CSV table of C-alpha atoms in Angstrom, one decimal:
chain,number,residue,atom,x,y,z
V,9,UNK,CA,118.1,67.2,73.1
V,10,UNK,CA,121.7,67.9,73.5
V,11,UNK,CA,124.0,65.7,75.9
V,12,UNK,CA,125.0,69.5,77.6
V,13,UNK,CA,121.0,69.7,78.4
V,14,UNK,CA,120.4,66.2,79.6
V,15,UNK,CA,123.6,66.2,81.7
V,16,UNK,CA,122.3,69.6,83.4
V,17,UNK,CA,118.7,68.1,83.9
V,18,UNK,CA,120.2,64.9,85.3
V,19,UNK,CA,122.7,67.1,87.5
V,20,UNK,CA,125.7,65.3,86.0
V,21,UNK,CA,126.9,68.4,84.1
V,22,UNK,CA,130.5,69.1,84.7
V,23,UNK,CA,130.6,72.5,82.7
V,24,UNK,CA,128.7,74.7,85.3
V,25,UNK,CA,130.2,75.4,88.1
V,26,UNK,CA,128.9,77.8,91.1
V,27,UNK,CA,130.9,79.7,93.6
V,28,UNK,CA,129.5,81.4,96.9
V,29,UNK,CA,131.7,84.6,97.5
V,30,UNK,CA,130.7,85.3,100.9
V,31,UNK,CA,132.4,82.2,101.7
V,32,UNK,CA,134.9,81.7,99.9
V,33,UNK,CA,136.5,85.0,99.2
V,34,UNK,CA,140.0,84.9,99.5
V,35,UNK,CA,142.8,85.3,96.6
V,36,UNK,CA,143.5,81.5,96.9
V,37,UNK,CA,140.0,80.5,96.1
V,38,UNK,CA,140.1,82.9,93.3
V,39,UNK,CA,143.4,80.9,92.4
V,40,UNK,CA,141.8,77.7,92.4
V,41,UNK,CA,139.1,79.1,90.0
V,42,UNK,CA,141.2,80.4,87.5
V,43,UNK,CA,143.4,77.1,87.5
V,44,UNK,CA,139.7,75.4,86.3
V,45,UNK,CA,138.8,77.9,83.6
V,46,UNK,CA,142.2,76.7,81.9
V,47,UNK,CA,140.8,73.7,81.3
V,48,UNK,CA,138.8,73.0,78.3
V,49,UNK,CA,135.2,71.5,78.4
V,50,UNK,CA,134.9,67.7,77.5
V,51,UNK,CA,131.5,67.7,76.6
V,52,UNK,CA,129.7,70.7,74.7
V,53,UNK,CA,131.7,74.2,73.7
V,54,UNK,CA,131.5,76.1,76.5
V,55,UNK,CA,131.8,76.2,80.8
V,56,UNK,CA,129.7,78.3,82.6
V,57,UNK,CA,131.2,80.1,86.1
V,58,UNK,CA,128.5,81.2,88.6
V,59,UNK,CA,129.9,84.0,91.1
V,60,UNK,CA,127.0,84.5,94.1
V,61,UNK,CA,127.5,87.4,96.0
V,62,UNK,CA,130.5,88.5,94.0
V,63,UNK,CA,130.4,92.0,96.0
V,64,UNK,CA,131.6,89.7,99.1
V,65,UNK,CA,135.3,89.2,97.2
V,66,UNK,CA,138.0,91.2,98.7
V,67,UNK,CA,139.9,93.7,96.9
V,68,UNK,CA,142.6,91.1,96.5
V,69,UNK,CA,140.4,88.3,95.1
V,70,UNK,CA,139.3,91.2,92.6
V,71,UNK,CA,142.6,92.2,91.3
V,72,UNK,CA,143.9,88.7,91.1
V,73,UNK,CA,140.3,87.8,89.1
V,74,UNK,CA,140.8,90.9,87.2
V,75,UNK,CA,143.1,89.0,84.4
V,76,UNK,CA,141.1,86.4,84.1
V,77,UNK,CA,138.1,88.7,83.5
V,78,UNK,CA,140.4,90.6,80.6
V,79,UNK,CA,141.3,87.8,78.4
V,80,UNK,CA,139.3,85.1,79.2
V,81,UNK,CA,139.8,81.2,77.8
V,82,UNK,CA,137.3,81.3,74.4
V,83,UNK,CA,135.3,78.9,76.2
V,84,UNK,CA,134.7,80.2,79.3
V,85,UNK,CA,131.2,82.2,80.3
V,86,UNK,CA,131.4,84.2,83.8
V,87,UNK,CA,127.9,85.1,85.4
V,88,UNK,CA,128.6,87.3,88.2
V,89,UNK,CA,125.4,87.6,90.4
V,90,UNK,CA,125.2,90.2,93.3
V,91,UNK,CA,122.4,92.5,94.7
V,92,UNK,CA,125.0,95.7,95.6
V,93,UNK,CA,126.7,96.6,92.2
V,94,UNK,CA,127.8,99.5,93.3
V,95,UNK,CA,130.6,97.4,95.3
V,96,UNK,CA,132.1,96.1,92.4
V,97,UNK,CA,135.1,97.6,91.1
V,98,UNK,CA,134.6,99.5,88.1
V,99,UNK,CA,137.4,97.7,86.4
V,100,UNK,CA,135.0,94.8,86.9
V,101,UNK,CA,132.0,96.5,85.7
V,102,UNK,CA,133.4,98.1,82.6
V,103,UNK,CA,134.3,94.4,81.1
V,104,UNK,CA,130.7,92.9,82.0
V,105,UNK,CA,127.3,93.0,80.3
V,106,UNK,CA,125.1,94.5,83.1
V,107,UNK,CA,121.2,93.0,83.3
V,108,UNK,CA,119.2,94.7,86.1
V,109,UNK,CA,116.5,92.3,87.2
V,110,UNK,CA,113.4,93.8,89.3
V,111,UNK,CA,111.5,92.6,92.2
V,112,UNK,CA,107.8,90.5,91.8
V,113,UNK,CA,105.5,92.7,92.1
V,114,UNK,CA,102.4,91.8,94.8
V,115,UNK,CA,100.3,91.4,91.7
V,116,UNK,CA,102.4,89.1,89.9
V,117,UNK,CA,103.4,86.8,92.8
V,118,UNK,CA,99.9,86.1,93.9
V,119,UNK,CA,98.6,85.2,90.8
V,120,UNK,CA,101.5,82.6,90.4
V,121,UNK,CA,100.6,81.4,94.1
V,122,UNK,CA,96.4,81.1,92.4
V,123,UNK,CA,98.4,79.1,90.1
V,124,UNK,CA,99.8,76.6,92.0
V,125,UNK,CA,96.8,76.3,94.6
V,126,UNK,CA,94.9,75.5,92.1
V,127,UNK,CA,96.7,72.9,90.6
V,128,UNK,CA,97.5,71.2,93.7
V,129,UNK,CA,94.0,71.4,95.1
V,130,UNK,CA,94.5,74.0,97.7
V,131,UNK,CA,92.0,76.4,98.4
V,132,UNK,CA,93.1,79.7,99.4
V,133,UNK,CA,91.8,83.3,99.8
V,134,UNK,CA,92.7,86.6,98.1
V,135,UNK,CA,93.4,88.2,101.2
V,136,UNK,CA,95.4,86.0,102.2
V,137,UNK,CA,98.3,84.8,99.4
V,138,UNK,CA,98.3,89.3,99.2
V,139,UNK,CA,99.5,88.7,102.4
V,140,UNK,CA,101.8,86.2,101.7
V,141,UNK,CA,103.0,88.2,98.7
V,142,UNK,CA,103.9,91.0,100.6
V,143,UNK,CA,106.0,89.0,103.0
V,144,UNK,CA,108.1,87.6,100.3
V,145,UNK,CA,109.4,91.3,99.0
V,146,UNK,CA,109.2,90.5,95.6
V,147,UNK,CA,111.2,87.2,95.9
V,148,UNK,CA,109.3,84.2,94.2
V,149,UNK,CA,111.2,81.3,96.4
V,150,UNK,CA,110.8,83.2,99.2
V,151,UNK,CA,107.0,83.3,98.4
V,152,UNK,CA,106.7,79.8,97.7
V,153,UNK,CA,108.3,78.9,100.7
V,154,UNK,CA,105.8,80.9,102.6
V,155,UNK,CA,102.9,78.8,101.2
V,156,UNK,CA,104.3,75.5,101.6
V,157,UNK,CA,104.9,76.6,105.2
V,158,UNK,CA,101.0,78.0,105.6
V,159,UNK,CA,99.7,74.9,103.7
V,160,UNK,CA,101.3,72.7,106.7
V,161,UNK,CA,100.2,74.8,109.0
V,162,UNK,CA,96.7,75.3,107.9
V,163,UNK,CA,96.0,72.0,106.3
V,164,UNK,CA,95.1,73.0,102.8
V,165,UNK,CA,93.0,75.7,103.4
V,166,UNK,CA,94.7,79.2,103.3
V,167,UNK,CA,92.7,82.0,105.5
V,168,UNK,CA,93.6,85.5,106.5
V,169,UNK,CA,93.2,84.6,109.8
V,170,UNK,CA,95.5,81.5,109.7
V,171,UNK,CA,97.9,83.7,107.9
V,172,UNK,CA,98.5,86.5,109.6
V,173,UNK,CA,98.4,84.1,112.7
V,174,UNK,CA,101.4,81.6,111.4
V,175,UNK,CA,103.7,84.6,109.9
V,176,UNK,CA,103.5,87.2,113.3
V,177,UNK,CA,101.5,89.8,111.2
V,178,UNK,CA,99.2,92.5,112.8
V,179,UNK,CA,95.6,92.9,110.7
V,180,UNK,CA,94.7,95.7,109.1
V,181,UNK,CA,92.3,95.9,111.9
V,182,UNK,CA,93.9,97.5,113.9
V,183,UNK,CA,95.4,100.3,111.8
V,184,UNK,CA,92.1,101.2,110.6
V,185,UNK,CA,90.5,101.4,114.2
V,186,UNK,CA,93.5,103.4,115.2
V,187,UNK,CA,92.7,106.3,112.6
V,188,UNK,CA,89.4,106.2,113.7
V,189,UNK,CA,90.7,107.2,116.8
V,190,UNK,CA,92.9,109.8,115.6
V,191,UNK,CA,90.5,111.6,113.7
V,192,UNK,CA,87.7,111.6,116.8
V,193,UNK,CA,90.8,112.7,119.2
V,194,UNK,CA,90.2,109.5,121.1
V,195,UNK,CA,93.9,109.9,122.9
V,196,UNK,CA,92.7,107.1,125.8
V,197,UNK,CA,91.3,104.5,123.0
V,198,UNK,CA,94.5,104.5,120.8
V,199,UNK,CA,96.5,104.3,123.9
V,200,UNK,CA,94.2,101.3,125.0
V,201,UNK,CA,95.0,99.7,121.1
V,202,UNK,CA,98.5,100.2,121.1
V,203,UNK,CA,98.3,98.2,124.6
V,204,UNK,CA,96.4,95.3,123.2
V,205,UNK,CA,99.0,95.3,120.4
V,206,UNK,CA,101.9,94.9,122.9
V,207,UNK,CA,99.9,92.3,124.5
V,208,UNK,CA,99.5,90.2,121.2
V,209,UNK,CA,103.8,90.1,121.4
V,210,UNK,CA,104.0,92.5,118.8
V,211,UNK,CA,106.9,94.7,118.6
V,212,UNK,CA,106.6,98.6,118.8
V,213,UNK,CA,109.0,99.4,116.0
V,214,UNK,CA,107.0,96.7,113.6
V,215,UNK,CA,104.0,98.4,115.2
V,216,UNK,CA,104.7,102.2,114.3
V,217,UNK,CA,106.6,101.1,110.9
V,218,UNK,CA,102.7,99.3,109.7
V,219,UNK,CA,101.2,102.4,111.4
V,220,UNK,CA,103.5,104.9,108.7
V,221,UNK,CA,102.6,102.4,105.8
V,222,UNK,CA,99.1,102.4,106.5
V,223,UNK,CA,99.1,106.4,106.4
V,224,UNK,CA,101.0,106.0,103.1
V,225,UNK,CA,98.3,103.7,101.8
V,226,UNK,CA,95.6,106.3,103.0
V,227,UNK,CA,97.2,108.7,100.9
V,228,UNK,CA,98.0,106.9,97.6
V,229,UNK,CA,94.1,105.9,98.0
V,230,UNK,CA,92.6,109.0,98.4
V,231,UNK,CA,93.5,110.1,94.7
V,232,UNK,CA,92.2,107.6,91.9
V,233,UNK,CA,95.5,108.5,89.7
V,234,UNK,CA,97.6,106.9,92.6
V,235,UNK,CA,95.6,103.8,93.6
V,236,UNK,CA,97.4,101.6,91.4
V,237,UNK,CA,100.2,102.0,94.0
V,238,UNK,CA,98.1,100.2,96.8
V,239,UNK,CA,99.0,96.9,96.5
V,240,UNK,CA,96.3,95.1,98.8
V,241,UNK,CA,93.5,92.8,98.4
V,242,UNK,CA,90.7,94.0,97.0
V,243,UNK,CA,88.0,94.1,100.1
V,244,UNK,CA,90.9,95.9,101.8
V,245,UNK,CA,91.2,98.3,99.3
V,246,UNK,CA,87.5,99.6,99.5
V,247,UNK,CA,87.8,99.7,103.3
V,248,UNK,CA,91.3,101.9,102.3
V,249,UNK,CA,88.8,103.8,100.6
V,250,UNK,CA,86.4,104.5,102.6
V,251,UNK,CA,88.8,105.6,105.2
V,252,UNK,CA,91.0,107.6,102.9
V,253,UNK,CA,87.8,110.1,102.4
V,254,UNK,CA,87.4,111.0,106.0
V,255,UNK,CA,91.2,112.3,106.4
V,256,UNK,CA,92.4,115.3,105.3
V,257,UNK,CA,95.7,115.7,103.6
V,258,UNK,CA,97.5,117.9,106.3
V,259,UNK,CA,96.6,115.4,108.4
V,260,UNK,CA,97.9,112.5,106.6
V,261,UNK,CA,101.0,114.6,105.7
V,262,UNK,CA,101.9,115.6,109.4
V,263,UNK,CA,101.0,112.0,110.8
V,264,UNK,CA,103.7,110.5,108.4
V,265,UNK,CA,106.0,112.9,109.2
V,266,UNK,CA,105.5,111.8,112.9
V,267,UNK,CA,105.6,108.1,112.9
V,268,UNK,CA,108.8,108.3,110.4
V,269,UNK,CA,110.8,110.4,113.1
V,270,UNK,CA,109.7,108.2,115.7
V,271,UNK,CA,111.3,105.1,113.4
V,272,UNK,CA,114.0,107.2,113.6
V,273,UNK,CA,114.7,107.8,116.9
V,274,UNK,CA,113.4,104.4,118.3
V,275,UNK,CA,116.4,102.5,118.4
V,276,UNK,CA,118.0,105.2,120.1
V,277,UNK,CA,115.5,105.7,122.9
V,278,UNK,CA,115.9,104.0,125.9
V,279,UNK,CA,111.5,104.4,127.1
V,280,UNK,CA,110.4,103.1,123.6
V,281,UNK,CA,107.3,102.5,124.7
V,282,UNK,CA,106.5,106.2,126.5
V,283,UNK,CA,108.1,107.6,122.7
V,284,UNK,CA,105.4,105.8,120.5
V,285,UNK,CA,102.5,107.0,122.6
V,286,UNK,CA,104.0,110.1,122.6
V,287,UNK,CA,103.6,109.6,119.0
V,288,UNK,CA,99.9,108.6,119.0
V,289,UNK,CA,99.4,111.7,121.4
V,290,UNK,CA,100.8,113.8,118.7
V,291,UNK,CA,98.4,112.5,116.0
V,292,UNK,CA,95.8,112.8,117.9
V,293,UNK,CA,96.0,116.2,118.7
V,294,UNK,CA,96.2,117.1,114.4
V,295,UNK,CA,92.6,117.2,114.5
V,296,UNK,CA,92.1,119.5,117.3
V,297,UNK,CA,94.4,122.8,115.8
V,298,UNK,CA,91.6,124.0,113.7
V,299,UNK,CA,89.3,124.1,117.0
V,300,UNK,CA,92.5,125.7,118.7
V,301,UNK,CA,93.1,128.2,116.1
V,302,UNK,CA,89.2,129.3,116.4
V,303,UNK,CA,90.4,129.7,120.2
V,304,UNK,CA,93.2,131.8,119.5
V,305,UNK,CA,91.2,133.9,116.4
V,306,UNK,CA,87.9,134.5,119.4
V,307,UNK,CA,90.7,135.3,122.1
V,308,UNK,CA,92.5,138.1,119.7
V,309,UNK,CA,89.3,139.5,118.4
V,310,UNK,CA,88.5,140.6,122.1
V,311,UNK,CA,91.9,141.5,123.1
V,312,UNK,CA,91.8,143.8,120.4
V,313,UNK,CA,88.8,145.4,121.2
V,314,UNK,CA,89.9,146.0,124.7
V,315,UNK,CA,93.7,147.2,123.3
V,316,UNK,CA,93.0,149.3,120.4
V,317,UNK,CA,90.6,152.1,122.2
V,318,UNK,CA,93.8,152.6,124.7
V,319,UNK,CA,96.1,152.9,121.5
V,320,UNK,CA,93.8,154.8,119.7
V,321,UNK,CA,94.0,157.5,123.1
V,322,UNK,CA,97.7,157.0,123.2
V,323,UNK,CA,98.0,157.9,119.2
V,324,UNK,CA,95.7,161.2,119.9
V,325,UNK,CA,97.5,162.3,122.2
V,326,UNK,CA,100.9,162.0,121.4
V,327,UNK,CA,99.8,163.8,117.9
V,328,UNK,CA,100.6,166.8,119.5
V,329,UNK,CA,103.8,165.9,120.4
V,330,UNK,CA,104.6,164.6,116.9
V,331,UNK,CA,105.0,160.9,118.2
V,332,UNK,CA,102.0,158.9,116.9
V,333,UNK,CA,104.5,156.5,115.1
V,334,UNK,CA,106.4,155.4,118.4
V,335,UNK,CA,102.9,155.0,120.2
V,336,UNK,CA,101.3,152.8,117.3
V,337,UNK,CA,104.4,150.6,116.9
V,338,UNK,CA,104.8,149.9,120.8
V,339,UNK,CA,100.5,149.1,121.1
V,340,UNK,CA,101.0,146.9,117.8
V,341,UNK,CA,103.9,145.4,119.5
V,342,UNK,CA,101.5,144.5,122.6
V,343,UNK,CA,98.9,142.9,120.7
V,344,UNK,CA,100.9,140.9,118.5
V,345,UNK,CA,103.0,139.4,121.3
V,346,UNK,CA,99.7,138.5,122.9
V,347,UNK,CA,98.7,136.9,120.0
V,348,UNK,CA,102.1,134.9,120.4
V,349,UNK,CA,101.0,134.0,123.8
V,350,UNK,CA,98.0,132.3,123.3
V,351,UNK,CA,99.5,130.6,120.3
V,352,UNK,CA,102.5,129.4,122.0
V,353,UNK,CA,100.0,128.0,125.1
V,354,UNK,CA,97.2,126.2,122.4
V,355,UNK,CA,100.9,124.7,121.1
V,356,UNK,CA,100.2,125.9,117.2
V,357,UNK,CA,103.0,125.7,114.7
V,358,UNK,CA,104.9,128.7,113.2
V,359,UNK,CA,102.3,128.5,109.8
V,360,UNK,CA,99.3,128.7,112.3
V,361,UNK,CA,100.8,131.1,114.0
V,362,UNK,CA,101.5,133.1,111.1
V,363,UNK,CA,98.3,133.0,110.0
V,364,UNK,CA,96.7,134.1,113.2
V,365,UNK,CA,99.0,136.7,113.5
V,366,UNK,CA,97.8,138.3,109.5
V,367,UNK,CA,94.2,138.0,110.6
V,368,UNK,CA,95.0,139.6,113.7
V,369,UNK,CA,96.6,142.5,111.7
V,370,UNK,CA,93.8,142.5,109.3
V,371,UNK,CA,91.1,143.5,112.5
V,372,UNK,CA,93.7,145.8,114.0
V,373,UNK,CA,93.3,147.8,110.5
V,374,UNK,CA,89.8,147.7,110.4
V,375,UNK,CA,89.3,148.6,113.7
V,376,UNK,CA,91.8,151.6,113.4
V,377,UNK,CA,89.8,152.9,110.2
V,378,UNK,CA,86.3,152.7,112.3
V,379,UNK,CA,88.1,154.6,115.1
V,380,UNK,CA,90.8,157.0,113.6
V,381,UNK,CA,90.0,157.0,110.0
V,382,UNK,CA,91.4,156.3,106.7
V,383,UNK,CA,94.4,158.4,107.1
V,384,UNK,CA,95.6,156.9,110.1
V,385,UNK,CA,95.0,153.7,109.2
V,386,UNK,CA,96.9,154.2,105.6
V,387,UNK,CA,99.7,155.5,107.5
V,388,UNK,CA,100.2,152.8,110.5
V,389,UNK,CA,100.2,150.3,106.9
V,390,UNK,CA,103.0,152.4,105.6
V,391,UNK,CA,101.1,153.0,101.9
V,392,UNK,CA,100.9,156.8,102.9
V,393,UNK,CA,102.5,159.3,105.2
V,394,UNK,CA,100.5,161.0,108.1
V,395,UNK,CA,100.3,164.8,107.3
V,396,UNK,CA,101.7,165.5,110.5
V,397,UNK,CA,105.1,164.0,109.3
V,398,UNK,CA,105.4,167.3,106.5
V,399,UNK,CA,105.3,169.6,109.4
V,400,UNK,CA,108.8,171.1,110.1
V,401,UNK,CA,108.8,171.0,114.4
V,402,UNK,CA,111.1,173.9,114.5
V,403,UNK,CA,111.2,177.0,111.4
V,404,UNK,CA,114.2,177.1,109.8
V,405,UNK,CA,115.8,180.5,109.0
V,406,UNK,CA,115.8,181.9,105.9
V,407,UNK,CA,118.9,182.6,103.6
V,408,UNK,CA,119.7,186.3,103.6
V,409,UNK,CA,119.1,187.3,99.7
V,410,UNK,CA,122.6,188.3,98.6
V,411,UNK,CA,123.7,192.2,98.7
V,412,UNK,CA,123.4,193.7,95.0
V,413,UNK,CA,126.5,195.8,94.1
């Protein structure tokens, strides 16, 4: 081994030096640095300069660095570390070698955690280091700092219980109980969960933020070409599953779209409480619109078979009078706004309504064809003219034929 390796082993080395930007990020400690890369290393060819946080400089410290950075001493090595590139200058950027370095995924970070439970005798469950895992977000010292605090805490032996316990994290439990309730339109029990949750000193914005993620995880589940994306233990994936096959996609859609606008807005609201059960209200009620829209189909059915016989009078009569168009448009105009009605009172969105609305139009045709005919019928759709539309209402006079000479 070389002296430069021992001396860095032995933490002796005087050719590696580290600077913390967010604290010392003024031009005069930038001044101080560049004063030490003019001196050459005793031992070994080259210094190495560690930057942390180099975004945190000002843009004063940048331009006085900038030289430095330009035409650099042959033997000095910058590494400029920082987790927001994009506020580095570009000047900066354009004279660097950029390496992009990902996060740990779940997978990878709890089969290093096996790793080292195993060799230090420490028995632990699945369940539990993915929990662990997913509390680091993809930072391996974060991760192990997690699990030497759960192995104090437990005594050498990790559990989901004990882990979720020690690190403030609501179980899965809960989430899955809570779409049971959803889909069974169980307003009062989900009310009663989110309760216990509050009780348990949880907060509501980590509480609706795991509810959205929990949907999400539905959803990647439900297809097999997506489950690689949920990144869960592997008796929670079956129950994700299981669960995933009982909720339908519109649902799943709509009740993200829900609990990401009341994220939104939480911070903002001054009753954040009353604004997440308004939430669970909401999801609740996505199962019921295909009863309510049965509602509002039975409801039109027989208001059209009350309205159409008085339109159908109306359209005979004013036939004579050479106004059927006028007498169709305003008894359409009658139903269709009392189609609106009931949809606006069952609380149905505008593709719902739209919906309700063409069907309703489909039995006002049929029903005009059973009562009037074809013609009329083809004629209130606009594919074909009534005959009585040909008909000149008052005879038009002739051109006298011109006088021969």
């Amino acid at each position: 081994q070389c002296e430069s390796c021992v001396a860095f082993n032995e933490q002796r080395s005087y050719n590696i030096h580290e600077l913390d930007a967010a604290s010392n990020n003024s031009v005069d400690d930038i001044r101080q640095l560049v004063e030490q890369v003019r001196i050459p290393p005793q031992i070994g060819k080259y210094k190495v300069y560690i930057i942390d946080e180099v975004h945190m400089l000002s843009a004063s410290a940048f331009n006085a660095f900038l030289k430095t950075l330009e035409e650099p001493p042959r033997h000095a090595i910058f590494i400029l570390a920082t987790t927001e590139k994009h506020k580095i200058l570009p000047t900066i950027l354009s004279r660097c070698q950029i390496y992009d370095f990902n996060r740990i995924s779940v997978e990878d970070t709890v089969n290093h955690l096996s790793y080292v439970a195993s060799k230090e005798g420490i028995s632990a469950e699945p369940e539990a280091l993915n929990v662990i895992a997913m509390k680091a977000d993809g930072g391996m010292r974060d991760a192990l700092s997690i699990f030497d605090q759960v192995v104090s805490f437990t005594g050498g032996n990790i559990t989901y219980k004990s882990v979720i316990d020690n690190l403030n994290v609501l179980d899965y439990e809960y989430y899955f109980r809570l779409t049971d309730c959803f889909l069974a339109n169980k307003v009062s029990d989900a009310l009663l969960l989110f309760n216990d949750v509050l009780n348990k000193g949880f907060d509501g914005s980590h509480f609706i933020t795991g509810l959205s993620s929990h949907f999400r995880d539905l959803l990647v589940g439900k297809d097999p070409v997506t489950l690689p994306l949920l990144e869960v233990g592997a008796s929670i994936r079956q129950s994700y599953q299981e669960q995933a096959q009982k909720c339908p996609l519109p649902f799943l859609y709509r009740a993200m779209k829900l609990c990401n606008d009341c994220d939104m807005n939480y911070r903002a609201s001054k009753n954040k409480r009353l604004l997440v059960e308004l939430t669970l209200i909401q999801v609740a009620q996505l199962t019921v619109e295909k009863v309510n829209l049965l509602a509002v189909q039975q409801q039109t059915t027989a208001a059209i078979r009350v309205a159409v016989p008085h339109a159908t009078m109306a359209i005979r009569v004013d036939m004579q009078a050479h106004e059927p168009a006028l007498a169709a448009t305003n008894q359409c105009k009658g139903i269709g706004n009392l189609a609106r009605a009931l949809a606006n009172r069952l609380d149905l969105g505008t593709a719902q309504l739209n919906t309700a609305l063409k069907r309703l139009i489909d039995k006002v045709l049929v029903m005009s064809r059973a009562i009037l005919g074809n013609e009329l019928a083809l004629a209130l759709t606009g594919h074909r003219r009534p005959p009585w539309r040909h008909r000149r209402l008052s005879p038009q006079p002739r051109a006298l034929p011109c006088a021969r000479r």
